[in-house]
Tab-separated table of C-alpha atoms and ligand atoms in Angstrom:
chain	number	residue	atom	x	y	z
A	1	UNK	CA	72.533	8.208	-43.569
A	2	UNK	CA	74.522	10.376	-46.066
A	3	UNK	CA	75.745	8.706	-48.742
A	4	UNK	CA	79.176	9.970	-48.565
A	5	UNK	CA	78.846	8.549	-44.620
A	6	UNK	CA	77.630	5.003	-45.716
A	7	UNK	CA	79.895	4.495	-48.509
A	8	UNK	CA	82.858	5.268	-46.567
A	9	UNK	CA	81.767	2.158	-43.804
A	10	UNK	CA	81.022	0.117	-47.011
A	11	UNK	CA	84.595	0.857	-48.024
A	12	UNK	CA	86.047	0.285	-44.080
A	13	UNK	CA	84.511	-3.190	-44.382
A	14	UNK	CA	85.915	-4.407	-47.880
A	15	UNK	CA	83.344	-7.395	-47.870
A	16	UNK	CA	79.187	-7.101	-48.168
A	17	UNK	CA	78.025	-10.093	-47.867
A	18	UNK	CA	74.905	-11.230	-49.889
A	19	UNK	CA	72.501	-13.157	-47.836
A	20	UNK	CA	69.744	-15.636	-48.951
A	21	UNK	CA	67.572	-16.496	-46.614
A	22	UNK	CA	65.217	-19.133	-47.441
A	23	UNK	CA	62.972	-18.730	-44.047
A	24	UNK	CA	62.659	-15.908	-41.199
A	25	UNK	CA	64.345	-18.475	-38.898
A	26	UNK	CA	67.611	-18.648	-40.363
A	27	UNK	CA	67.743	-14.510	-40.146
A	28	UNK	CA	68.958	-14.522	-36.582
A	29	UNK	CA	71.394	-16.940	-36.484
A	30	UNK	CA	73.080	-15.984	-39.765
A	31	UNK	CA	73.272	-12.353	-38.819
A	32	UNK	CA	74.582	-12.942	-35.406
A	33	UNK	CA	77.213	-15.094	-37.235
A	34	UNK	CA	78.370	-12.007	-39.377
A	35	UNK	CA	78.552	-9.969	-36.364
A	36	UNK	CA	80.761	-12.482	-34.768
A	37	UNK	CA	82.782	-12.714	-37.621
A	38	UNK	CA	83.792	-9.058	-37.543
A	39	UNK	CA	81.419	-8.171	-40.870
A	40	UNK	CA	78.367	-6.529	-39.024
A	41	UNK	CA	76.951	-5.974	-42.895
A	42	UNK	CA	74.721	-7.608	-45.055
A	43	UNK	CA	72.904	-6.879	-48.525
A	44	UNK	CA	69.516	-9.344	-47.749
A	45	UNK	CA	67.859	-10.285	-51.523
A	46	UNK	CA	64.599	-9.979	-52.560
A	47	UNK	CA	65.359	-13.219	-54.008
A	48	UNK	CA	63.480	-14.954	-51.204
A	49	UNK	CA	59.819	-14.013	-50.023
A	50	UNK	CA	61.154	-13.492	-46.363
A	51	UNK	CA	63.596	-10.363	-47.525
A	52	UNK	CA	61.411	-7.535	-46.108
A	53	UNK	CA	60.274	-9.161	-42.954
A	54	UNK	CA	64.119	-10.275	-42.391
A	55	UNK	CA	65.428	-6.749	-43.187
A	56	UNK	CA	63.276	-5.447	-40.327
A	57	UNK	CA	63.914	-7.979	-37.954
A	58	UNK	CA	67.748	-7.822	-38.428
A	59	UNK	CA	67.455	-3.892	-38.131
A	60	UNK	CA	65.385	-4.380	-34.914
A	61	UNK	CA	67.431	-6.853	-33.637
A	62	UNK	CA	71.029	-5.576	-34.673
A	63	UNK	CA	70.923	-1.839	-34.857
A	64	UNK	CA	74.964	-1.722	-35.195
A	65	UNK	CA	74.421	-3.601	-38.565
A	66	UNK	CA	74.626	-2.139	-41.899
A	67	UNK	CA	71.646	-3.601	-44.013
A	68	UNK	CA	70.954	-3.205	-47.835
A	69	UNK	CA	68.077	-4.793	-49.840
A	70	UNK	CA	69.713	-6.517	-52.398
A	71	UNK	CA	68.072	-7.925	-55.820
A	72	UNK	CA	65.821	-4.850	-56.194
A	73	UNK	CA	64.220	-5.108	-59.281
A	74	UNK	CA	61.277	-2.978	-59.375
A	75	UNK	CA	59.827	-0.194	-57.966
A	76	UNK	CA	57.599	-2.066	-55.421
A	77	UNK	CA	60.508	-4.288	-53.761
A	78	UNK	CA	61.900	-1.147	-53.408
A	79	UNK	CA	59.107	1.084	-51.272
A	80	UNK	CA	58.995	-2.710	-49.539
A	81	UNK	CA	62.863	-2.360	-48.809
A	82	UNK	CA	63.118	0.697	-48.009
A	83	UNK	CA	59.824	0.221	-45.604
A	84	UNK	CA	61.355	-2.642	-43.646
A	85	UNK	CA	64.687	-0.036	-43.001
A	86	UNK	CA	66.890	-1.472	-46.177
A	87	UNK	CA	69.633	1.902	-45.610
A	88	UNK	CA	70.868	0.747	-49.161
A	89	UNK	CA	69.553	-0.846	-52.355
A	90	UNK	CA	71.195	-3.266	-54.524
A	91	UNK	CA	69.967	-4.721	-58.000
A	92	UNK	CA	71.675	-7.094	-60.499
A	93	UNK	CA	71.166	-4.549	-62.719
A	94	UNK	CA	70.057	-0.864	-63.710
A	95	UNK	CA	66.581	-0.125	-63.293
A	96	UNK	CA	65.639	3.692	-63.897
A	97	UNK	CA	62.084	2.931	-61.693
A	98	UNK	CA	64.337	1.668	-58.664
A	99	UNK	CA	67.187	4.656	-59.416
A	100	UNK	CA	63.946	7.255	-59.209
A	101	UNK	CA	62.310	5.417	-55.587
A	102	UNK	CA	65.500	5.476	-54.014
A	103	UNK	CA	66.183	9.332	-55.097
A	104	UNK	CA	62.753	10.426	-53.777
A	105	UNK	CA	63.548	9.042	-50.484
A	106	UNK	CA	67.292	10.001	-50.341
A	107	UNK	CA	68.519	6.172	-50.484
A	108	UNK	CA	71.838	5.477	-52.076
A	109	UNK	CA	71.225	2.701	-54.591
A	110	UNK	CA	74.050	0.314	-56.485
A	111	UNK	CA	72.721	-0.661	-59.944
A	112	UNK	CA	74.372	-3.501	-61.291
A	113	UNK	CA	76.423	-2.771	-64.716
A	114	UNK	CA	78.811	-4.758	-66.985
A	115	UNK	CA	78.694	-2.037	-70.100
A	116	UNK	CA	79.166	1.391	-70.943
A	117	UNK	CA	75.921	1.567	-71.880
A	118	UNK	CA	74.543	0.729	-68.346
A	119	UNK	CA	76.924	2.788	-66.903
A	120	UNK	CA	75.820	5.623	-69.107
A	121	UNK	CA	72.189	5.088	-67.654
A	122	UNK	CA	73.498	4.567	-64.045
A	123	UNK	CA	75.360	8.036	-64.668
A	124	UNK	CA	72.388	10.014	-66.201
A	125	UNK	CA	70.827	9.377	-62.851
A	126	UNK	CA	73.850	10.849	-61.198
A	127	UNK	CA	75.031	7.282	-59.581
A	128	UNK	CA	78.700	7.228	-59.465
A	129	UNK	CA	78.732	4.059	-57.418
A	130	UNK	CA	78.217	0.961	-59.118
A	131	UNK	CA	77.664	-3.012	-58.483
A	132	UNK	CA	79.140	-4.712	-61.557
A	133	UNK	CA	77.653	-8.008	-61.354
A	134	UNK	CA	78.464	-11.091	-62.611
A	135	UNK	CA	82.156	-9.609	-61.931
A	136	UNK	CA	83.667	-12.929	-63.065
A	137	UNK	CA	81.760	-13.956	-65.892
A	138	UNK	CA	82.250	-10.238	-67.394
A	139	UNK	CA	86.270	-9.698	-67.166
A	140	UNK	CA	86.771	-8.991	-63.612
A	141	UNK	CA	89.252	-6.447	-62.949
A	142	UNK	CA	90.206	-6.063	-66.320
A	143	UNK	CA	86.937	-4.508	-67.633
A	144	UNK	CA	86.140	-2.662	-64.595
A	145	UNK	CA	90.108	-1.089	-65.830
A	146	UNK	CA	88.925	-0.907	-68.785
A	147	UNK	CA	85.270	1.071	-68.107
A	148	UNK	CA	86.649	3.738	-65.779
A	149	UNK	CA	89.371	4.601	-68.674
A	150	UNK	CA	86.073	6.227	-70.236
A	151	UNK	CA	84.677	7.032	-66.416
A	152	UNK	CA	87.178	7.802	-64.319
A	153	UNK	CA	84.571	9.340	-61.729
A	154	UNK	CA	83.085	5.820	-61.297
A	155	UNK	CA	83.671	3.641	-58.364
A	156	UNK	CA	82.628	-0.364	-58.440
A	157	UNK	CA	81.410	-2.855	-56.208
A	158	UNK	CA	82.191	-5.846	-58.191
A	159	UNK	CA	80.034	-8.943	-56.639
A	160	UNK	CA	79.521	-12.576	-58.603
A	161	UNK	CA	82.498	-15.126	-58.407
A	162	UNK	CA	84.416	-13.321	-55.905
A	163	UNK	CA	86.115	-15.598	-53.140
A	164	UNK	CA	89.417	-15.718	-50.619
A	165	UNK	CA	91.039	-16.309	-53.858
A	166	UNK	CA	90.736	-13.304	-55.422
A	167	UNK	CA	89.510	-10.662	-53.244
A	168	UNK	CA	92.603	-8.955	-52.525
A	169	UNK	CA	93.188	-8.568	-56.722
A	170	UNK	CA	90.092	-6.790	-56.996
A	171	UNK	CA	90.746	-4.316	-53.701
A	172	UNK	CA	94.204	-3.444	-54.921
A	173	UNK	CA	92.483	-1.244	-57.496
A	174	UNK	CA	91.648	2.034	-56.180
A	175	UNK	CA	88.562	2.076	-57.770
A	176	UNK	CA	86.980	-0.932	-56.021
A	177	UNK	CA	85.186	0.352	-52.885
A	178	UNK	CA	84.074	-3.179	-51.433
A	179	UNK	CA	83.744	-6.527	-53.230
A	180	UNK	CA	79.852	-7.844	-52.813
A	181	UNK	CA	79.978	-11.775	-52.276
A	182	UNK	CA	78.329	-15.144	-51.069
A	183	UNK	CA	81.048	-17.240	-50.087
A	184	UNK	CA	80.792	-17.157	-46.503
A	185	UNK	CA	77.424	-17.582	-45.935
A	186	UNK	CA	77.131	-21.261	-46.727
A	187	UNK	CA	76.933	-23.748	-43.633
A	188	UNK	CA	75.966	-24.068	-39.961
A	189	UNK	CA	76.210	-20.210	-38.100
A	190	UNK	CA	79.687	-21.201	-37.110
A	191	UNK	CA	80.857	-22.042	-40.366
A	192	UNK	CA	79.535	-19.219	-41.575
A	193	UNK	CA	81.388	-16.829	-38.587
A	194	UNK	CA	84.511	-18.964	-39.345
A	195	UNK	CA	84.538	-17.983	-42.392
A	196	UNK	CA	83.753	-14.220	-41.965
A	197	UNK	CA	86.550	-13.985	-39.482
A	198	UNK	CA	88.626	-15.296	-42.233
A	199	UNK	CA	87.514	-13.293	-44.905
A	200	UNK	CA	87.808	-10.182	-42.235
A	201	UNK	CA	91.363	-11.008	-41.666
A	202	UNK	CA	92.285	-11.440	-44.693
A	203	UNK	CA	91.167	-8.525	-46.202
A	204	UNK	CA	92.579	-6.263	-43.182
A	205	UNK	CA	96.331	-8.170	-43.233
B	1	3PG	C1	74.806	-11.399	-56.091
B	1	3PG	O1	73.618	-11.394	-56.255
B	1	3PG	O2	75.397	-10.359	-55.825
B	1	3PG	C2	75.547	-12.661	-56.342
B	1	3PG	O3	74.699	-13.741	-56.427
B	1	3PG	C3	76.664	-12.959	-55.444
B	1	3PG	O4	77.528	-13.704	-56.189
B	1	3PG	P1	78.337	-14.921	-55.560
B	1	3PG	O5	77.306	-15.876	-55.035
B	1	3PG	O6	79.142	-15.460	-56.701
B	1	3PG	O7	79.192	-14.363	-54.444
C-alpha cells in the first residue's frame, strides 16, 4: 500500500497497539479482541520468537487488519517481516540496514528517535514519519515541540508510557499522527476488547 494511503488509516485510527505475543495461540484471540474493540490494527514485535508466524496468521486470518512488524532491529527480522506480510515496520530505534530493506521493497518504516541526531539519520533516508520511543521517559510532548521547531516537515508516532491518561495531550498536537501503545492488551480477550472499545471511544469523543 502507498505510504501516503497507510499513513492516513494509521492517522484515522489514533491508537496502534503493540502486541506481545508470547505463543502462536494467544494470536487469534488477541487479534479478534482488537477487531471487536473497534482498533482492527496492530504493530506485532519481534520481541517474541512467534512474531513472523503470528504476522502471517493474523494477515491470513484478518485481511481487514492493518499489521506492522514492530521491534525490527536488523536487516534479517526485517526480510522475515516483511515475508510473513508485516505492511509496516517499526523499530525502537533508527537502523540504516532496516531503513535500506524496507526502501528496496517499497515498505514504509517508523524508526524510533528521541534526538536530533536520530532524526537527522531518519531524514537522510528521506523518512519523515517517525516513532519516538520511550515518549515518556524522553519529554513527551514537549520535546517532540521542541524537535519539529528544527523539523517542521516531521510527523511522530510517540509510543512508550502512553495511556487513557494522556492520549488525548499528545493527539492535540498536529504533528502527532497516532500514539503507539500497550495498555490495552493486558488481560483475558475481553479485557483486552473492553479496553480497546474504550480507548476507541475515547479518542473519537
Ligand atoms: C513499544 O515497544 O513501542 C513499547 O514497549 C510500548 O510502550 P508501552 O508498553 O509503554 O505502551
Amino acid at each position: 500500500m502507498a505510504h501516503e494511503k497507510l499513513l492516513e488509516q494509521i492517522s484515522k485510527m489514533k491508537i496502534v497497539p503493540v502486541v506481545v505475543l508470547n505463543s502462536i495461540e494467544e494470536t487469534l484471540p488477541k487479534m479478534q479482541a482488537l477487531i471487536d474493540g473497534g482498533l482492527p490494527c496492530a504493530e506485532i514485535t519481534f520481541r517474541t520468537a512467534c512474531a513472523e508466524e503470528a504476522i502471517r496468521l493474523t494477515r491470513k486470518t484478518f485481511p481487514q487488519m492493518l499489521v506492522g512488524a514492530g521491534t525490527v532491529i536488523n536487516r534479517e527480522q526485517c526480510e522475515k517481516a516483511i515475508a510473513a506480510g508485516a505492511e509496516f515496520i517499526v523499530s525502537p530505534g533508527f537502523s540504516e540496514d532496516v531503513a535500506d530493506c524496507c526502501a528496496e521493497r517499497g515498505l514504509l518504516y517508523l524508526p524510533g528517535i528521541v534526538t536530533p541526531t536520530e532524526a537527522m539519520a531518519a531524514v537522510s533516508k528521506g523518512l519523515t514519519t517517525l516513532k519516538f520511543f520511550p515518549a515518556s521517559n524522553y519529554g513527551g510532548l514537549k520535546t517532540i515541540k521542541a524537535i519539529c521547531a528544527a523539523f517542521p516537515y516531521l510527523r511522530f508516532m510517540p509510543t512508550g508510557g502512553i495511556s487513557a491518561e494522556n492520549i488525548l495531550e499528545y493527539l492535540s498536537y498536529e504533528k502527532i499522527v497516532a500514539c503507539g501503545g500497550s495498555w490495552m492488551m493486558n488481560g483475558t480477550p475481553e479485557e483486552i476488547r473492553a479496553k480497546t472499545k474504550a480507548a476507541v471511544e475515547l479518542v473519537k469523543g
